[in-house]
Short mmCIF file of C-alpha atoms in Angstrom, two decimals:
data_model
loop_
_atom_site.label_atom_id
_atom_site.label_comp_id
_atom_site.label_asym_id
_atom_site.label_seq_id
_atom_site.Cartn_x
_atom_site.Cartn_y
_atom_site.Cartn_z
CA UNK A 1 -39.49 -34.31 -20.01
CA UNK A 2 -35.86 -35.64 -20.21
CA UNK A 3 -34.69 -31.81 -21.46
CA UNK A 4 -36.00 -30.70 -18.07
CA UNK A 5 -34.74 -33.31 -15.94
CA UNK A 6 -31.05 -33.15 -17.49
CA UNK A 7 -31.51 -29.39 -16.72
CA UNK A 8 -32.83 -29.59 -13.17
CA UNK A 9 -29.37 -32.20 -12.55
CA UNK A 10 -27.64 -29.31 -14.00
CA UNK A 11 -28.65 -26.75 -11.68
CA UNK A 12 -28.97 -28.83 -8.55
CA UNK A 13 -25.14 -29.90 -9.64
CA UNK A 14 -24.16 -26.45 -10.35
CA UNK A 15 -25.39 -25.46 -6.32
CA UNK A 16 -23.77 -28.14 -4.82
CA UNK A 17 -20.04 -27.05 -6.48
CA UNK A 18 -21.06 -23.93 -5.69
CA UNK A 19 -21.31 -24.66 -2.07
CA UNK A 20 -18.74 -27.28 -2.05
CA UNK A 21 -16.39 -24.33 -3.51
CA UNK A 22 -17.34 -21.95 -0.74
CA UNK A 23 -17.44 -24.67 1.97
CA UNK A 24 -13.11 -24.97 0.74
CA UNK A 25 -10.83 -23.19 2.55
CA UNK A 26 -9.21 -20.40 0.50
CA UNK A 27 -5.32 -19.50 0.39
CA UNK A 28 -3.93 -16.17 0.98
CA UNK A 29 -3.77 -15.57 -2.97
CA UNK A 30 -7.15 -16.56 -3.38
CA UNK A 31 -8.58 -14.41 -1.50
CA UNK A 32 -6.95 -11.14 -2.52
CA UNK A 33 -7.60 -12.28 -6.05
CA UNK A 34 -11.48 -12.49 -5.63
CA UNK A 35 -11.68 -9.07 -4.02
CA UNK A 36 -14.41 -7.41 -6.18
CA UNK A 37 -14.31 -4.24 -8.67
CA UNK A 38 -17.93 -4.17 -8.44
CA UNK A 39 -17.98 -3.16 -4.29
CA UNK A 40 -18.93 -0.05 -3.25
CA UNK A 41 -15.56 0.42 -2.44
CA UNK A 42 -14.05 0.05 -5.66
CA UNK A 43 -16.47 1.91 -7.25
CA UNK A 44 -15.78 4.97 -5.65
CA UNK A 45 -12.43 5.00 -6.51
CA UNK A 46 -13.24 4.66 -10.29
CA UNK A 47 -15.76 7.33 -9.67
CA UNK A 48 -12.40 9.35 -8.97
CA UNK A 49 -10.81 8.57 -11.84
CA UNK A 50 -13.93 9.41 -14.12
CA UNK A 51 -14.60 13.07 -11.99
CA UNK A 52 -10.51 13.64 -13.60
CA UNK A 53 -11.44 12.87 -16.93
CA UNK A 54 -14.43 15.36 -17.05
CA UNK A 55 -12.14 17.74 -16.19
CA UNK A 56 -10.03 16.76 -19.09
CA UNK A 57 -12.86 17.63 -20.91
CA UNK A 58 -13.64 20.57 -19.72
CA UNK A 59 -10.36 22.30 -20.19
CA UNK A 60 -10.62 21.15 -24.25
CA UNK A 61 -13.84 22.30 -24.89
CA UNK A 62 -14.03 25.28 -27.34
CA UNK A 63 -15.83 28.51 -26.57
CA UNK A 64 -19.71 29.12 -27.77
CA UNK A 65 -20.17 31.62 -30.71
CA UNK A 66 -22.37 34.19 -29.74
CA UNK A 67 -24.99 35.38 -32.02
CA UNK A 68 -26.39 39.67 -31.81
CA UNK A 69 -29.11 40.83 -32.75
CA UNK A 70 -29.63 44.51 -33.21
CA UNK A 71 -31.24 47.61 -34.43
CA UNK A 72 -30.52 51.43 -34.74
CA UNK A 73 -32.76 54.35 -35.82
CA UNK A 74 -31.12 58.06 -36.18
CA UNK A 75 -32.80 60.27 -38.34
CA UNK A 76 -35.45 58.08 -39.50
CA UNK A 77 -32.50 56.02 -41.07
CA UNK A 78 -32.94 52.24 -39.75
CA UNK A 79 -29.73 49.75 -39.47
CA UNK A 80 -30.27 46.22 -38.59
CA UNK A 81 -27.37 44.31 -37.46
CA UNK A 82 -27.29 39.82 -36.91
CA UNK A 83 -23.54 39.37 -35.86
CA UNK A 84 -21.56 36.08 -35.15
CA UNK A 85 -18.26 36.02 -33.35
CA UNK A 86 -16.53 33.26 -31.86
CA UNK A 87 -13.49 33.48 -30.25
CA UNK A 88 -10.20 31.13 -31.29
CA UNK A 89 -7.81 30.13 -28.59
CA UNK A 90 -4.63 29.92 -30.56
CA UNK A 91 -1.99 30.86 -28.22
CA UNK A 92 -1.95 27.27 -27.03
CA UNK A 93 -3.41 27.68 -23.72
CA UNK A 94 -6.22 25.39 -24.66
CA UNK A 95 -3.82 22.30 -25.42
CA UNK A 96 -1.79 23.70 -22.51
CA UNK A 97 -4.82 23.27 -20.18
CA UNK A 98 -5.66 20.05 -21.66
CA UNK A 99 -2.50 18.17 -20.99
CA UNK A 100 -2.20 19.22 -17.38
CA UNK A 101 -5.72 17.73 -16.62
CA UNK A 102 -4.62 14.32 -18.06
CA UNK A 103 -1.41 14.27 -16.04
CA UNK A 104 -4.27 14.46 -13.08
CA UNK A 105 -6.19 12.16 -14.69
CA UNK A 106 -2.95 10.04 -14.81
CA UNK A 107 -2.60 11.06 -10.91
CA UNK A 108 -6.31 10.15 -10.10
CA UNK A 109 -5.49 6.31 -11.96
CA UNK A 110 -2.21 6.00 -9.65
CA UNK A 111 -3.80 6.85 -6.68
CA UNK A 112 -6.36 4.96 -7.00
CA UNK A 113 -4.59 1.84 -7.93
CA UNK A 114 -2.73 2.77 -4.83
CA UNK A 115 -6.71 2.56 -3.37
CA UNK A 116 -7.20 -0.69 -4.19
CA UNK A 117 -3.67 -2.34 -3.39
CA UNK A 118 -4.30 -1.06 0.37
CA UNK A 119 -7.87 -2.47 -0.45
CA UNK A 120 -6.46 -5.86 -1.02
CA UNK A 121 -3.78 -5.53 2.17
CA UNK A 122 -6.51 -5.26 4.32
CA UNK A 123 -8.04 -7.92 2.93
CA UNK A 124 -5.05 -10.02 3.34
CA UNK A 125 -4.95 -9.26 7.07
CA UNK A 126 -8.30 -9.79 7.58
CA UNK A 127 -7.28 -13.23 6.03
CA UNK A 128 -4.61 -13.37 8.10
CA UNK A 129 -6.80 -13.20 11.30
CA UNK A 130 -9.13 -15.18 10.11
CA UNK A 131 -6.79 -18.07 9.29
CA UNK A 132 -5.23 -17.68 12.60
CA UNK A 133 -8.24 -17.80 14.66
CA UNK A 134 -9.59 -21.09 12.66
CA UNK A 135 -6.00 -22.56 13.49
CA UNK A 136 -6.75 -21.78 17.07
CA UNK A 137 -10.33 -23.54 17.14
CA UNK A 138 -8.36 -26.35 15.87
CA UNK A 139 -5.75 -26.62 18.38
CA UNK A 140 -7.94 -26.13 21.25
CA UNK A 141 -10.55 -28.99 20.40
CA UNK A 142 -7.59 -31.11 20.25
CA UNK A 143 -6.40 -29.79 23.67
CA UNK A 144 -10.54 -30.49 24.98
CA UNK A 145 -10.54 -33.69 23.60
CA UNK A 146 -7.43 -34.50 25.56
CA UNK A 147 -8.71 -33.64 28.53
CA UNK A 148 -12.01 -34.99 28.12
CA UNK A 149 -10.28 -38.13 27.07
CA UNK A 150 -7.94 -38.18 30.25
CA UNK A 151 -10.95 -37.17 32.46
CA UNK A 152 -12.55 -40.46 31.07
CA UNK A 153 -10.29 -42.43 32.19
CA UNK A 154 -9.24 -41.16 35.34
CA UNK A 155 -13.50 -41.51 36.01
CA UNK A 156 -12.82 -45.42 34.70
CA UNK A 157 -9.69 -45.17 37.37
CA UNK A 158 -11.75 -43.99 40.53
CA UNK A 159 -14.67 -46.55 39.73
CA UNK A 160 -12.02 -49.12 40.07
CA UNK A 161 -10.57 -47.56 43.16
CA UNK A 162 -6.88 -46.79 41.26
CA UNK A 163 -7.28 -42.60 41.41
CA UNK A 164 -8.72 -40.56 43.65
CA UNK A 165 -12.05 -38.30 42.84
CA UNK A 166 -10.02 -35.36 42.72
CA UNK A 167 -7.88 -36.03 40.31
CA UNK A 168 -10.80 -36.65 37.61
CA UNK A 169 -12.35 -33.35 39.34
CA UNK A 170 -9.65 -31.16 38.68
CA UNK A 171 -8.95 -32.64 34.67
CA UNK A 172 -13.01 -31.94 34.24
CA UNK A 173 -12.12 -28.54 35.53
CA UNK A 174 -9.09 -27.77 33.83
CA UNK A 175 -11.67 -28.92 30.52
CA UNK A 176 -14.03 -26.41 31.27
CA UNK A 177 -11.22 -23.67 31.08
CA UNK A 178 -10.36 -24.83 27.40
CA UNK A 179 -14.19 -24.76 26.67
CA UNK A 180 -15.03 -21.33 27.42
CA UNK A 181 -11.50 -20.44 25.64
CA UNK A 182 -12.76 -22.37 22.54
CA UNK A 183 -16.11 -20.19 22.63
CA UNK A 184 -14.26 -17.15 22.96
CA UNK A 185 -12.08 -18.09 19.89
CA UNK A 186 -15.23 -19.13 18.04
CA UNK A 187 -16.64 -15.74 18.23
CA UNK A 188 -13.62 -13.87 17.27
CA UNK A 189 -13.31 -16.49 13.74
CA UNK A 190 -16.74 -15.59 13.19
CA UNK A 191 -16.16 -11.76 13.40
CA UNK A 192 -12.68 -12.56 11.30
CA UNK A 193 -15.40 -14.15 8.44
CA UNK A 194 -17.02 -11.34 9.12
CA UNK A 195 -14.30 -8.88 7.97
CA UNK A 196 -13.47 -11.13 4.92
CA UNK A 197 -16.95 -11.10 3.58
CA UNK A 198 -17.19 -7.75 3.63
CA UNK A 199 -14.27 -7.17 0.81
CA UNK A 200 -17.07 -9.36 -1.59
CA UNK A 201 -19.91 -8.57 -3.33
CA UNK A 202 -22.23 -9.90 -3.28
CA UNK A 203 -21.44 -10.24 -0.20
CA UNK A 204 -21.06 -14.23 0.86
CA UNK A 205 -22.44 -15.84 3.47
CA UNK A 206 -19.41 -15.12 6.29
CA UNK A 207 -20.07 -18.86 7.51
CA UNK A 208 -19.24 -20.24 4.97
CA UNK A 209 -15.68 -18.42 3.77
CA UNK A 210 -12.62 -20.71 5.54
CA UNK A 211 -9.16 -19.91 5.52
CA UNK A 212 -6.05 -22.33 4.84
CA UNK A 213 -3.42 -22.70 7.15
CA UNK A 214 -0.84 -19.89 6.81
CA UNK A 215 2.43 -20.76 4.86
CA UNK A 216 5.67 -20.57 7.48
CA UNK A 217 8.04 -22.04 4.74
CA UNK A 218 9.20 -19.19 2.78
CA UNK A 219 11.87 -17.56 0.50
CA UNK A 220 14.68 -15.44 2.21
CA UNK A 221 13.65 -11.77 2.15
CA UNK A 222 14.76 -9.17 -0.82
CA UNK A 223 17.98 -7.04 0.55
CA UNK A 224 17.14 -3.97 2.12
CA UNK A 225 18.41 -2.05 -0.93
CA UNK A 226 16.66 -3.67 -3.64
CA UNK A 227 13.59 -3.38 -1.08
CA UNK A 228 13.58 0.49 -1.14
CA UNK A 229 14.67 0.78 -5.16
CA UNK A 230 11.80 -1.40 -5.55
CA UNK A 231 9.71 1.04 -3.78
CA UNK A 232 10.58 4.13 -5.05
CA UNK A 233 10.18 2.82 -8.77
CA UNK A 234 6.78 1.37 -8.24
CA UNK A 235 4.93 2.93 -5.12
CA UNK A 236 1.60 3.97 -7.23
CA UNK A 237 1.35 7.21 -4.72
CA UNK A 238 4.97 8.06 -5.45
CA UNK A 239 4.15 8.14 -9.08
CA UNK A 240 1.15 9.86 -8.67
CA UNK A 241 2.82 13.07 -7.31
CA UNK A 242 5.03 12.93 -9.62
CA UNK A 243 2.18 13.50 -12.02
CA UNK A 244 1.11 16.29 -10.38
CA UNK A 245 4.08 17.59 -10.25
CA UNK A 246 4.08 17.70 -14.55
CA UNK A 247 0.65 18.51 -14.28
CA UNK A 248 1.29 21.99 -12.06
CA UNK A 249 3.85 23.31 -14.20
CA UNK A 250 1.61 22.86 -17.32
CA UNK A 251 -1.02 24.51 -15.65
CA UNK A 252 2.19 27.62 -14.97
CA UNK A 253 2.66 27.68 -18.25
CA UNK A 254 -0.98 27.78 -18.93
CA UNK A 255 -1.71 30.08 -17.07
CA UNK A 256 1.69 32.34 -18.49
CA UNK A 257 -0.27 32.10 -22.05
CA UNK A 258 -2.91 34.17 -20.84
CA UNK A 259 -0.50 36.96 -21.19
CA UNK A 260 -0.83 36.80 -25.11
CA UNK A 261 -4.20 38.00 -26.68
CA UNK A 262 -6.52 36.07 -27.87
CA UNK A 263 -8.37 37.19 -31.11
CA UNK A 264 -12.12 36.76 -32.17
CA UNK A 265 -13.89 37.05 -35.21
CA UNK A 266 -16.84 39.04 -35.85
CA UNK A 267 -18.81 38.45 -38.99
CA UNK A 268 -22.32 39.20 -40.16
CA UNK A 269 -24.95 40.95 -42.43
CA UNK A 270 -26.34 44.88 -41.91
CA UNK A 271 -29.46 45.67 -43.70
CA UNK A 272 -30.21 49.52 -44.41
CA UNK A 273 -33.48 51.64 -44.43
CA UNK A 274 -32.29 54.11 -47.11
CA UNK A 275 -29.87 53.67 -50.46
CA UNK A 276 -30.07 51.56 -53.31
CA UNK A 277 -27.91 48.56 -51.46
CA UNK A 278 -29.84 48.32 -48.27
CA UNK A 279 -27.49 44.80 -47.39
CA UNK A 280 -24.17 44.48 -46.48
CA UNK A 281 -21.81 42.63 -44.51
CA UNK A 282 -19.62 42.99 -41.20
CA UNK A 283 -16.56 41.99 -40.39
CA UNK A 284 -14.21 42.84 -38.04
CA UNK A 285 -11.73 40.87 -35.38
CA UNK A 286 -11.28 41.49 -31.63
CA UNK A 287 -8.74 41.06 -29.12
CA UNK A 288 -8.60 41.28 -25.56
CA UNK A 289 -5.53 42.99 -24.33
CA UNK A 290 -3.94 42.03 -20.67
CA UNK A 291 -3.37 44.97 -19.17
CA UNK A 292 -4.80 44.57 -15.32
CA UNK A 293 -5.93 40.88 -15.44
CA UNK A 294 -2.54 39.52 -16.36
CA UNK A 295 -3.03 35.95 -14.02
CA UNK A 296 -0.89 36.57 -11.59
CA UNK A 297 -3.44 34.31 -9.09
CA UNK A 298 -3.51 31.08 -11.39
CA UNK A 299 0.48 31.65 -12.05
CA UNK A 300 0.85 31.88 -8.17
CA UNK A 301 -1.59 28.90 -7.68
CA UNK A 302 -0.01 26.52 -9.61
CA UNK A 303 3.54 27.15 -9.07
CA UNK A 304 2.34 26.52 -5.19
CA UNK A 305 0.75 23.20 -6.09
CA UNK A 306 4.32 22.27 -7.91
CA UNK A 307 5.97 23.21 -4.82
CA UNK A 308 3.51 21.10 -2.77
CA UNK A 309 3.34 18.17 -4.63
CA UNK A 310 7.50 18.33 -4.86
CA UNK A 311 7.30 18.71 -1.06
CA UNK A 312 4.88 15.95 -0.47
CA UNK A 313 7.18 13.82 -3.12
CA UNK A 314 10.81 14.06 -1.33
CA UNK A 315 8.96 13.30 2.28
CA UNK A 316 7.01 10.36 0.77
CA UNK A 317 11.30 9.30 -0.56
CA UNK A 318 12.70 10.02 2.80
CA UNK A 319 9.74 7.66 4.35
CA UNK A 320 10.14 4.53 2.13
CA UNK A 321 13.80 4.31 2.69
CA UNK A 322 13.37 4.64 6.85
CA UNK A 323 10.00 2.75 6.64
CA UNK A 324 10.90 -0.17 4.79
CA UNK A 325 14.38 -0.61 6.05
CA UNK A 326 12.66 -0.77 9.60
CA UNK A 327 9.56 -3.29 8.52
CA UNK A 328 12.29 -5.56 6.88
CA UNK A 329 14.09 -5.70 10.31
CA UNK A 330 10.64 -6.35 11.66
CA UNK A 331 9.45 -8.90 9.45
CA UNK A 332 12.86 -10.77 9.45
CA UNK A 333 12.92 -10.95 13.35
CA UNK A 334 9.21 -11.80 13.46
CA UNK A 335 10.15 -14.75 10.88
CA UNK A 336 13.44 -15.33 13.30
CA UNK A 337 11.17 -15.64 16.46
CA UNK A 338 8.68 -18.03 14.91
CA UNK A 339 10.89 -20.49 13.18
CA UNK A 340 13.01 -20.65 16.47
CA UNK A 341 9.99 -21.11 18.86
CA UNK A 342 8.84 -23.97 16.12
CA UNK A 343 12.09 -25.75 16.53
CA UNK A 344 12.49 -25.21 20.25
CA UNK A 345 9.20 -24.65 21.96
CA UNK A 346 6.83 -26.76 20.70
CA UNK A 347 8.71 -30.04 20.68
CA UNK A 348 9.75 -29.44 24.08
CA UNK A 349 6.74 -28.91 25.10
CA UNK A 350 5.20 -32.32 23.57
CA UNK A 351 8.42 -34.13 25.06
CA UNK A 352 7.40 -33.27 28.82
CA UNK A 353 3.60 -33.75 28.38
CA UNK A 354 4.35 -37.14 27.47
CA UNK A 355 7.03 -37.33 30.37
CA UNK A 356 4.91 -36.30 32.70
CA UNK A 357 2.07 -38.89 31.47
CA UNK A 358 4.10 -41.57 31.89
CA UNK A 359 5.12 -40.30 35.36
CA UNK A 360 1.52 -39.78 36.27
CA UNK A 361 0.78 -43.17 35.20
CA UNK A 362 3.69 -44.63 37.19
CA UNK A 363 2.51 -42.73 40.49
CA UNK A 364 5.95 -40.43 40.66
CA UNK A 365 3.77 -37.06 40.05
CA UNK A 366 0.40 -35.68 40.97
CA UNK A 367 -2.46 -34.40 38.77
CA UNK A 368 -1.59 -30.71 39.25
CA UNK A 369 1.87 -31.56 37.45
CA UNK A 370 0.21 -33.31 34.40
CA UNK A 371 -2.27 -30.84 33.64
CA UNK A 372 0.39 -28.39 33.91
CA UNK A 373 2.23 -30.17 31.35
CA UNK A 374 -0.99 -30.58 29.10
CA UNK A 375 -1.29 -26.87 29.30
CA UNK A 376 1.92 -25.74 28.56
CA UNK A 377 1.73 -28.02 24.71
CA UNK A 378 -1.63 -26.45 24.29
CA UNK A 379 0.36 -23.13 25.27
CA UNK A 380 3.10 -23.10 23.17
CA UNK A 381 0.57 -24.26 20.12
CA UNK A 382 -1.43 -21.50 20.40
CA UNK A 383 2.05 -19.24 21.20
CA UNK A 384 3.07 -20.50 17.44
CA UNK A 385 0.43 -19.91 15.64
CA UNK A 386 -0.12 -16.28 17.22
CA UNK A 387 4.09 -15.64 16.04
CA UNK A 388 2.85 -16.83 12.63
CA UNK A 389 0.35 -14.45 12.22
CA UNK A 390 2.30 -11.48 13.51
CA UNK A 391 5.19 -12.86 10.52
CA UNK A 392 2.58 -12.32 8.30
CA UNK A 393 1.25 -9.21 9.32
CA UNK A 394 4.52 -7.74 8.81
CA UNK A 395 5.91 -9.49 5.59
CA UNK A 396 2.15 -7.79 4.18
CA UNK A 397 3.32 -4.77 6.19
CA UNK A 398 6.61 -4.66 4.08
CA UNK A 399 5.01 -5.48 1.06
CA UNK A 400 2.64 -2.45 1.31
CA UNK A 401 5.57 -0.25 1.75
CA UNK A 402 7.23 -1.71 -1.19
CA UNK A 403 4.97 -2.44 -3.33
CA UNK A 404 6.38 -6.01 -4.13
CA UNK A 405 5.18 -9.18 -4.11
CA UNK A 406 6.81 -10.87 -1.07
CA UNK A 407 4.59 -13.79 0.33
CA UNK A 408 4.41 -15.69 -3.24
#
């Protein structure tokens, strides 16, 4: 009895840090890192990466012996023939064949690492939005409670004859405004949980995944140069092509060894109706000699897919170094812009709601003023924390295009 209860505390402990764990808010890091292999998503792209290594396979297999069986009768002389032959691929074009399918193989493994790194940048801005959105919620109960609070007590006010019934009229109004704003933001964090929930599996319950506030304290960005060497040394789709790019001239040069015959061996026994030995043996060798299939189409085909995947190669260069000098610009102005409205805006905007409170109070302005001035801090809150996520969104931008780690 004491077994089971210490196991049933176990397990009723083990749910409740479960749920405590997915009731916490995650960071960004977080929740890249518990993006799942074991999705549908992921497993297609390993699904790739195995279809590539049959084909490795396949171009090292050996060719089947074949086995004859025959008979001839001239004269009333019988022959019986059982013949093996098997054909040997030495010229090379076997190995040849072989080694460009694992440079694809090597390709397929890039690309899809290349997959799964876009995988987890869409995961990030999902996280992003999500994080953003929650932020929002935040501010904007804070700006309802205000209200409600200052529409208590200008109710408190007209009962005691100091304000007039349209002042507490128009604060209850202005309240309403923020309430149907906070629904509105509600639904769009719970499609944001939404979108995060589906990079899981299992797939969580999206009510229950939270994000932490976004980080706006952050290292000075890379130089533009090291930015772009950075790319072009470890961009996993760069590196791909230039796998395929091996891989297609093997496959010319593969294709070049059909030029040179290939032998095959015939051996077996003949058997004889007449003579004193009526068993013998066969032996003879084979070669096929290219005189009109000389593979002119697979030469052609894969010196095209070199020229291709070259092609594709020095455009994919030419992008990174325009594309990532222009999303560093981007993501440093973004930064630029939300740092300067944190400094400037915001306290400014705190500094004359609290002016005009105290001239409300004092009788030198009317309602219309203060809730102005309420509006314009919950304003320039919810300004900020839309400039922080479009910071973010283009720091993860920039690290997409470079392929370094940037928001650390």
């Amino acid at each position: 009895m004491s077994r089971r209860l210490s196991l049933c505390i176990v397990f009723c402990w083990s749910l409740a840090s479960g749920a405590a764990l997915a009731q916490s808010p995650m960071t960004e890091s977080e929740a890249a890192a518990r993006l799942s292999l074991e999705s549908p998503r992921a497993r297609a792209v390993a699904a790739e990466v195995d279809l590539a290594r049959a084909a490795v396979a396949a171009a090292g297999r050996w060719p089947n012996p074949t086995v004859t069986a025959s008979r001839e009768s001239v004269a009333g002389v019988r022959e019986d023939f059982l013949l093996v032959s098997q054909a040997l691929p030495v010229t090379g074009r076997r190995s040849l064949a072989t080694a460009s399918a694992q440079e694809q193989v090597r390709s397929a493994e890039l690309r899809a690492a290349d997959v799964l790194r876009r995988l987890r940048v869409d995961l990030r801005h999902a996280f992003v939005d999500l994080s953003v959105e929650e932020a929002r919620q935040r501010e904007l109960v804070t700006a309802l409670e205000a209200l409600q609070s200052l529409a208590g007590v200008l109710e408190r006010r007209e009962k005691a004859g100091d304000a007039a019934g349209f002042d507490r009229l128009r604060a209850e109004r202005e309240a309403l405004d923020v309430a149907s704003m906070l629904g509105d933001v509600k639904a769009r964090r719970a499609r944001a949980q939404g979108l995060v929930a589906s990079f899981y599996f299992p797939v969580p319950d999206p009510s229950t995944l939270h994000a932490a506030p976004l980080v706006t304290d952050r290292p000075a960005l890379p130089p533009a140069d090291e930015l772009v060497a950075n790319a072009e040394d470890r961009r996993p789709d760069l590196r791909a092509l230039e796998r395929e790019i091996e891989s297609a001239r093997l496959a010319v040069r593969t294709a070049s060894r059909s030029l040179r015959p290939e032998p095959a061996i015939v051996a077996g026994l003949k058997t004889s109706s007449v003579g004193a030995d009526r068993r013998g043996s066969v032996l003879s060798v084979l070669a096929t000699i290219p005189v009109f299939d000389r593979a002119r189409p697979e030469r052609a085909e894969a010196a095209a897919r070199e020229r291709l995947a070259a092609a594709r190669r020095d455009a994919l260069r030419a992008e990174i170094v325009a594309t990532v000098r222009g999303l560093r610009l981007a993501a440093q102005e973004r930064r630029a812009a939300a740092d300067d409205y944190r400094r400037e805006a915001v306290p400014r905007s705190d500094e004359l709601r609290r002016i005009a409170q105290v001239s409300y109070d004092a009788g030198e302005r009317g309602i219309l003023e203060l809730l102005d001035a309420y509006r314009s801090a919950a304003d320039a809150r919810l300004r900020l924390l839309e400039l922080d996520g479009l910071s973010a969104a283009a720091e993860i931008d920039l690290e997409l295009a470079t392929g370094m780690e940037i928001r650390k």
